[in-house]
Tab-separated table of C-alpha atoms in Angstrom:
chain	number	residue	atom	x	y	z
A	90	UNK	CA	174.166	-45.291	211.732
A	91	UNK	CA	173.635	-48.024	214.324
A	92	UNK	CA	170.232	-48.288	215.937
A	93	UNK	CA	169.486	-48.404	219.660
A	94	UNK	CA	167.462	-51.099	221.410
A	95	UNK	CA	166.291	-51.072	225.030
A	96	UNK	CA	165.721	-54.527	226.516
A	97	UNK	CA	164.242	-54.917	229.978
A	98	UNK	CA	164.881	-58.048	231.999
A	99	UNK	CA	168.137	-58.716	230.155
A	100	UNK	CA	169.897	-60.712	232.870
A	101	UNK	CA	168.515	-64.096	231.758
A	102	UNK	CA	166.328	-65.958	229.298
A	103	UNK	CA	164.801	-64.155	226.336
A	104	UNK	CA	166.324	-60.790	227.254
A	105	UNK	CA	169.857	-62.145	227.486
A	106	UNK	CA	169.486	-63.966	224.163
A	107	UNK	CA	168.136	-60.804	222.509
A	108	UNK	CA	171.055	-58.760	223.818
A	109	UNK	CA	173.528	-61.195	222.261
A	110	UNK	CA	171.660	-61.279	218.951
A	111	UNK	CA	171.367	-57.517	218.531
A	112	UNK	CA	174.932	-56.866	219.716
A	113	UNK	CA	176.164	-59.276	217.042
A	114	UNK	CA	174.268	-57.207	214.463
A	115	UNK	CA	175.992	-53.985	215.533
A	116	UNK	CA	173.148	-52.364	217.476
A	117	UNK	CA	173.666	-50.121	220.498
A	118	UNK	CA	172.127	-51.712	223.570
A	119	UNK	CA	170.470	-50.477	226.729
A	120	UNK	CA	169.974	-53.444	229.045
A	121	UNK	CA	168.193	-53.356	232.364
A	122	UNK	CA	167.528	-55.753	235.210
A	123	UNK	CA	167.693	-56.200	238.953
A	124	UNK	CA	171.069	-57.992	239.109
A	125	UNK	CA	173.977	-55.602	238.615
A	126	UNK	CA	176.627	-58.313	238.516
A	127	UNK	CA	174.853	-60.170	235.727
A	128	UNK	CA	174.277	-56.982	233.742
A	129	UNK	CA	177.917	-55.994	233.995
A	130	UNK	CA	179.089	-59.480	233.018
A	131	UNK	CA	176.801	-59.455	229.982
A	132	UNK	CA	177.962	-55.978	228.958
A	133	UNK	CA	181.586	-57.131	229.173
A	134	UNK	CA	180.787	-60.213	227.088
A	135	UNK	CA	179.135	-58.097	224.391
A	136	UNK	CA	182.181	-55.860	223.904
A	137	UNK	CA	182.977	-54.125	221.572
A	138	UNK	CA	179.258	-53.373	221.224
A	139	UNK	CA	178.138	-50.109	222.806
A	140	UNK	CA	176.182	-51.083	225.916
A	141	UNK	CA	174.539	-48.978	228.604
A	142	UNK	CA	173.354	-50.811	231.726
A	143	UNK	CA	170.867	-49.806	234.411
A	144	UNK	CA	169.868	-51.684	237.548
A	145	UNK	CA	166.385	-51.152	238.963
A	146	UNK	CA	163.177	-53.017	239.716
A	147	UNK	CA	160.692	-52.731	236.843
A	148	UNK	CA	157.918	-52.396	239.452
A	149	UNK	CA	159.324	-48.989	240.493
A	150	UNK	CA	157.698	-46.447	238.166
A	151	UNK	CA	159.792	-43.537	239.485
A	152	UNK	CA	162.988	-45.478	238.861
A	153	UNK	CA	161.813	-46.037	235.292
A	154	UNK	CA	161.093	-42.372	234.614
A	155	UNK	CA	164.373	-41.304	236.231
A	156	UNK	CA	166.282	-43.882	234.170
A	157	UNK	CA	164.818	-42.756	230.843
A	158	UNK	CA	165.339	-39.067	231.680
A	159	UNK	CA	168.991	-39.697	232.570
A	160	UNK	CA	169.993	-41.731	229.514
A	161	UNK	CA	173.322	-40.591	228.020
A	162	UNK	CA	173.063	-38.553	224.839
A	163	UNK	CA	174.321	-41.428	222.670
A	164	UNK	CA	171.511	-43.674	223.917
A	165	UNK	CA	168.563	-41.257	224.166
A	166	UNK	CA	167.027	-41.997	220.773
A	167	UNK	CA	165.555	-45.447	221.348
A	168	UNK	CA	164.569	-47.186	218.115
A	169	UNK	CA	163.223	-50.387	219.666
A	170	UNK	CA	161.821	-50.974	223.152
A	171	UNK	CA	161.475	-54.608	224.190
A	172	UNK	CA	159.263	-54.959	227.246
A	173	UNK	CA	160.660	-58.345	228.199
A	174	UNK	CA	160.788	-58.192	232.015
A	175	UNK	CA	158.104	-60.423	233.466
A	176	UNK	CA	157.531	-63.553	235.504
A	177	UNK	CA	155.144	-66.322	236.495
A	178	UNK	CA	154.828	-67.345	240.130
A	179	UNK	CA	153.097	-70.456	241.406
A	180	UNK	CA	150.634	-72.918	239.934
A	181	UNK	CA	148.157	-73.142	242.786
A	182	UNK	CA	144.459	-72.825	241.942
A	183	UNK	CA	142.857	-69.482	242.670
A	184	UNK	CA	141.235	-70.612	245.913
A	185	UNK	CA	144.633	-71.579	247.389
A	186	UNK	CA	146.913	-68.984	245.828
A	187	UNK	CA	149.294	-66.672	247.634
A	188	UNK	CA	147.899	-63.165	247.078
A	189	UNK	CA	151.400	-61.677	247.313
A	190	UNK	CA	152.442	-63.704	244.252
A	191	UNK	CA	149.436	-62.433	242.322
A	192	UNK	CA	150.290	-58.836	243.182
A	193	UNK	CA	153.939	-59.324	242.197
A	194	UNK	CA	152.888	-60.607	238.770
A	195	UNK	CA	150.477	-57.701	238.280
A	196	UNK	CA	153.076	-55.139	239.355
A	197	UNK	CA	155.764	-56.645	237.114
A	198	UNK	CA	153.935	-57.889	234.034
A	199	UNK	CA	151.412	-55.062	233.790
A	200	UNK	CA	152.458	-51.994	235.745
A	201	UNK	CA	156.149	-52.239	234.876
A	202	UNK	CA	155.439	-52.710	231.176
A	203	UNK	CA	152.966	-49.829	231.143
A	204	UNK	CA	155.321	-47.447	232.972
A	205	UNK	CA	158.253	-48.222	230.657
A	206	UNK	CA	156.098	-47.800	227.563
A	207	UNK	CA	154.786	-44.450	228.798
A	208	UNK	CA	158.326	-43.215	229.470
A	209	UNK	CA	159.730	-44.183	226.065
A	210	UNK	CA	156.832	-43.542	223.672
A	211	UNK	CA	156.913	-39.702	223.595
A	212	UNK	CA	160.421	-39.723	222.122
A	213	UNK	CA	159.440	-42.243	219.459
A	214	UNK	CA	156.369	-40.240	218.494
A	215	UNK	CA	158.420	-37.049	218.339
A	216	UNK	CA	160.874	-38.740	215.942
A	217	UNK	CA	158.018	-40.370	213.956
A	218	UNK	CA	159.678	-43.773	214.200
A	219	UNK	CA	160.149	-46.616	216.636
A	220	UNK	CA	158.950	-50.054	217.623
A	221	UNK	CA	157.549	-51.393	220.882
A	222	UNK	CA	157.856	-55.170	221.268
A	223	UNK	CA	155.912	-56.634	224.174
A	224	UNK	CA	156.555	-60.147	225.452
A	225	UNK	CA	153.172	-61.715	225.964
A	226	UNK	CA	152.439	-65.431	226.192
A	227	UNK	CA	150.099	-68.075	224.870
A	228	UNK	CA	148.795	-67.986	228.453
A	229	UNK	CA	147.058	-64.754	227.445
A	230	UNK	CA	145.120	-66.687	224.797
A	231	UNK	CA	144.641	-70.173	226.215
A	232	UNK	CA	143.608	-70.831	229.832
A	233	UNK	CA	145.045	-73.671	231.888
A	234	UNK	CA	144.735	-74.752	235.539
A	235	UNK	CA	146.993	-72.620	237.729
A	236	UNK	CA	147.441	-69.954	235.054
A	237	UNK	CA	144.934	-67.611	236.756
A	238	UNK	CA	146.631	-64.233	237.262
A	239	UNK	CA	149.669	-64.955	235.082
A	240	UNK	CA	147.388	-65.624	232.120
A	241	UNK	CA	145.351	-62.564	233.048
A	242	UNK	CA	148.426	-60.329	232.959
A	243	UNK	CA	149.417	-61.645	229.540
A	244	UNK	CA	145.896	-61.136	228.221
A	245	UNK	CA	146.288	-57.532	229.353
A	246	UNK	CA	149.596	-57.284	227.457
A	247	UNK	CA	147.909	-58.539	224.275
A	248	UNK	CA	145.046	-56.049	224.454
A	249	UNK	CA	147.298	-53.199	225.577
A	250	UNK	CA	149.511	-53.850	222.539
A	251	UNK	CA	146.523	-53.689	220.184
A	252	UNK	CA	145.264	-50.525	221.854
A	253	UNK	CA	148.699	-48.936	221.526
A	254	UNK	CA	148.491	-49.610	217.788
A	255	UNK	CA	145.182	-47.735	217.711
A	256	UNK	CA	146.576	-44.809	219.713
A	257	UNK	CA	149.740	-44.600	217.609
A	258	UNK	CA	147.957	-44.658	214.263
A	259	UNK	CA	149.652	-42.214	211.898
A	260	UNK	CA	152.713	-41.645	214.101
A	261	UNK	CA	155.042	-44.105	212.365
A	262	UNK	CA	155.555	-46.006	215.629
A	263	UNK	CA	154.956	-49.760	215.418
A	264	UNK	CA	153.844	-52.258	218.073
A	265	UNK	CA	154.188	-56.047	218.188
A	266	UNK	CA	153.135	-58.600	220.795
A	267	UNK	CA	155.195	-61.807	220.833
A	268	UNK	CA	153.316	-64.719	222.430
A	269	UNK	CA	155.620	-67.703	223.132
A	270	UNK	CA	154.551	-71.140	224.253
A	271	UNK	CA	156.738	-73.517	226.249
A	272	UNK	CA	160.291	-72.175	226.348
A	273	UNK	CA	163.158	-73.435	228.467
A	274	UNK	CA	164.832	-70.521	230.259
A	275	UNK	CA	164.899	-69.543	233.946
A	276	UNK	CA	161.140	-68.993	233.660
A	277	UNK	CA	160.129	-72.289	235.251
A	278	UNK	CA	162.902	-72.114	237.851
A	279	UNK	CA	161.426	-68.823	239.046
A	280	UNK	CA	157.904	-70.205	238.913
A	281	UNK	CA	158.900	-73.170	241.110
A	282	UNK	CA	160.852	-70.960	243.525
A	283	UNK	CA	164.300	-72.198	242.528
A	284	UNK	CA	163.482	-75.916	242.338
A	285	UNK	CA	165.517	-76.829	239.216
A	286	UNK	CA	164.476	-80.484	239.234
A	287	UNK	CA	160.803	-79.577	239.264
A	288	UNK	CA	161.365	-76.981	236.547
A	289	UNK	CA	163.186	-79.508	234.343
A	290	UNK	CA	160.245	-81.903	234.544
A	291	UNK	CA	158.125	-79.357	232.660
A	292	UNK	CA	160.216	-79.999	229.529
A	293	UNK	CA	160.874	-83.701	230.007
A	294	UNK	CA	160.613	-85.718	226.788
A	295	UNK	CA	159.993	-82.730	224.485
A	296	UNK	CA	161.988	-80.009	222.732
A	297	UNK	CA	160.846	-76.556	223.940
A	298	UNK	CA	161.518	-73.153	222.434
A	299	UNK	CA	164.769	-71.464	223.428
A	300	UNK	CA	165.745	-67.894	224.173
A	301	UNK	CA	167.530	-67.827	220.830
A	302	UNK	CA	164.314	-68.764	219.007
A	303	UNK	CA	162.510	-65.770	220.488
A	304	UNK	CA	165.504	-63.487	219.871
A	305	UNK	CA	165.384	-64.473	216.191
A	306	UNK	CA	161.693	-63.550	216.017
A	307	UNK	CA	162.235	-60.195	217.722
A	308	UNK	CA	165.126	-59.468	215.355
A	309	UNK	CA	162.909	-60.250	212.362
A	310	UNK	CA	160.194	-57.896	213.630
A	311	UNK	CA	162.707	-55.147	214.430
A	312	UNK	CA	164.331	-55.280	210.994
A	313	UNK	CA	161.144	-55.512	208.935
A	314	UNK	CA	160.601	-52.539	206.588
A	315	UNK	CA	159.158	-49.447	208.272
A	316	UNK	CA	155.833	-49.868	206.442
A	317	UNK	CA	155.363	-53.377	207.917
A	318	UNK	CA	153.777	-53.823	211.354
A	319	UNK	CA	153.556	-57.337	212.777
A	320	UNK	CA	150.631	-57.069	215.173
A	321	UNK	CA	150.965	-60.424	216.958
A	322	UNK	CA	153.034	-63.581	216.694
A	323	UNK	CA	151.900	-66.664	218.602
A	324	UNK	CA	154.638	-69.314	218.556
A	325	UNK	CA	154.832	-72.777	220.114
A	326	UNK	CA	157.304	-75.635	219.940
A	327	UNK	CA	156.170	-78.324	217.520
A	328	UNK	CA	155.655	-80.666	220.477
A	329	UNK	CA	152.980	-78.362	221.926
A	330	UNK	CA	149.509	-77.818	220.471
A	331	UNK	CA	145.897	-77.723	221.706
A	332	UNK	CA	144.003	-80.068	224.004
A	333	UNK	CA	140.322	-80.897	224.285
A	334	UNK	CA	137.882	-79.257	226.667
A	335	UNK	CA	137.989	-80.978	230.073
A	336	UNK	CA	134.725	-82.312	231.454
A	337	UNK	CA	134.225	-83.101	235.142
A	338	UNK	CA	131.871	-86.043	235.614
A	339	UNK	CA	130.222	-86.997	238.873
A	340	UNK	CA	130.967	-90.522	240.037
A	341	UNK	CA	127.849	-92.689	240.172
């Protein structure tokens, strides 16, 4: 019997790559996003896979609960939830940031993920099986200038994932937090407000992770034996590692 995976934010990047990977493996897919045309095009591309699409903003908690309650019978039993929808906005330091951008990141990366998890988890617990995969970031582990609220939201995702594991102890439901480093998708284009040239400069002279790399990791986690829980995976491109501690020195 084919399994069912729900992927949020499936219209680009990691989510789109995951949809292709799991469709190729014969899974039933529920894909969500804000762009109906892109969702429909992806669903058509994935044929003959069984695909259910839903357009809504992940920041709308009522839309989430209505969506889960209205899932067709063939898609109700969700085996894997991938909380992929998220974004980074801006790189200004905290004292010059746009507060609206901060609130958008909090509403999307934290509130949307929490609302979707709360809507899906009861069914998994009732069936004594399931997996929640959250898309965190190395920004939740390693601070950098301009990361401020984005890094804060991903730190929340990491701790929320660990706390879910504690809450779900004994239920058979698994939880994994995937923490990617530099990856070339639409992520940087969104962060730089559509400036593709500026986004491309982020990856100049190095080979970043791809959506397919992360899709492979999620597939591995999702197909691991039921007695295996991968708590966290932090992954970077080989070209990325760790820097020294910066020191500001007064000029004499």
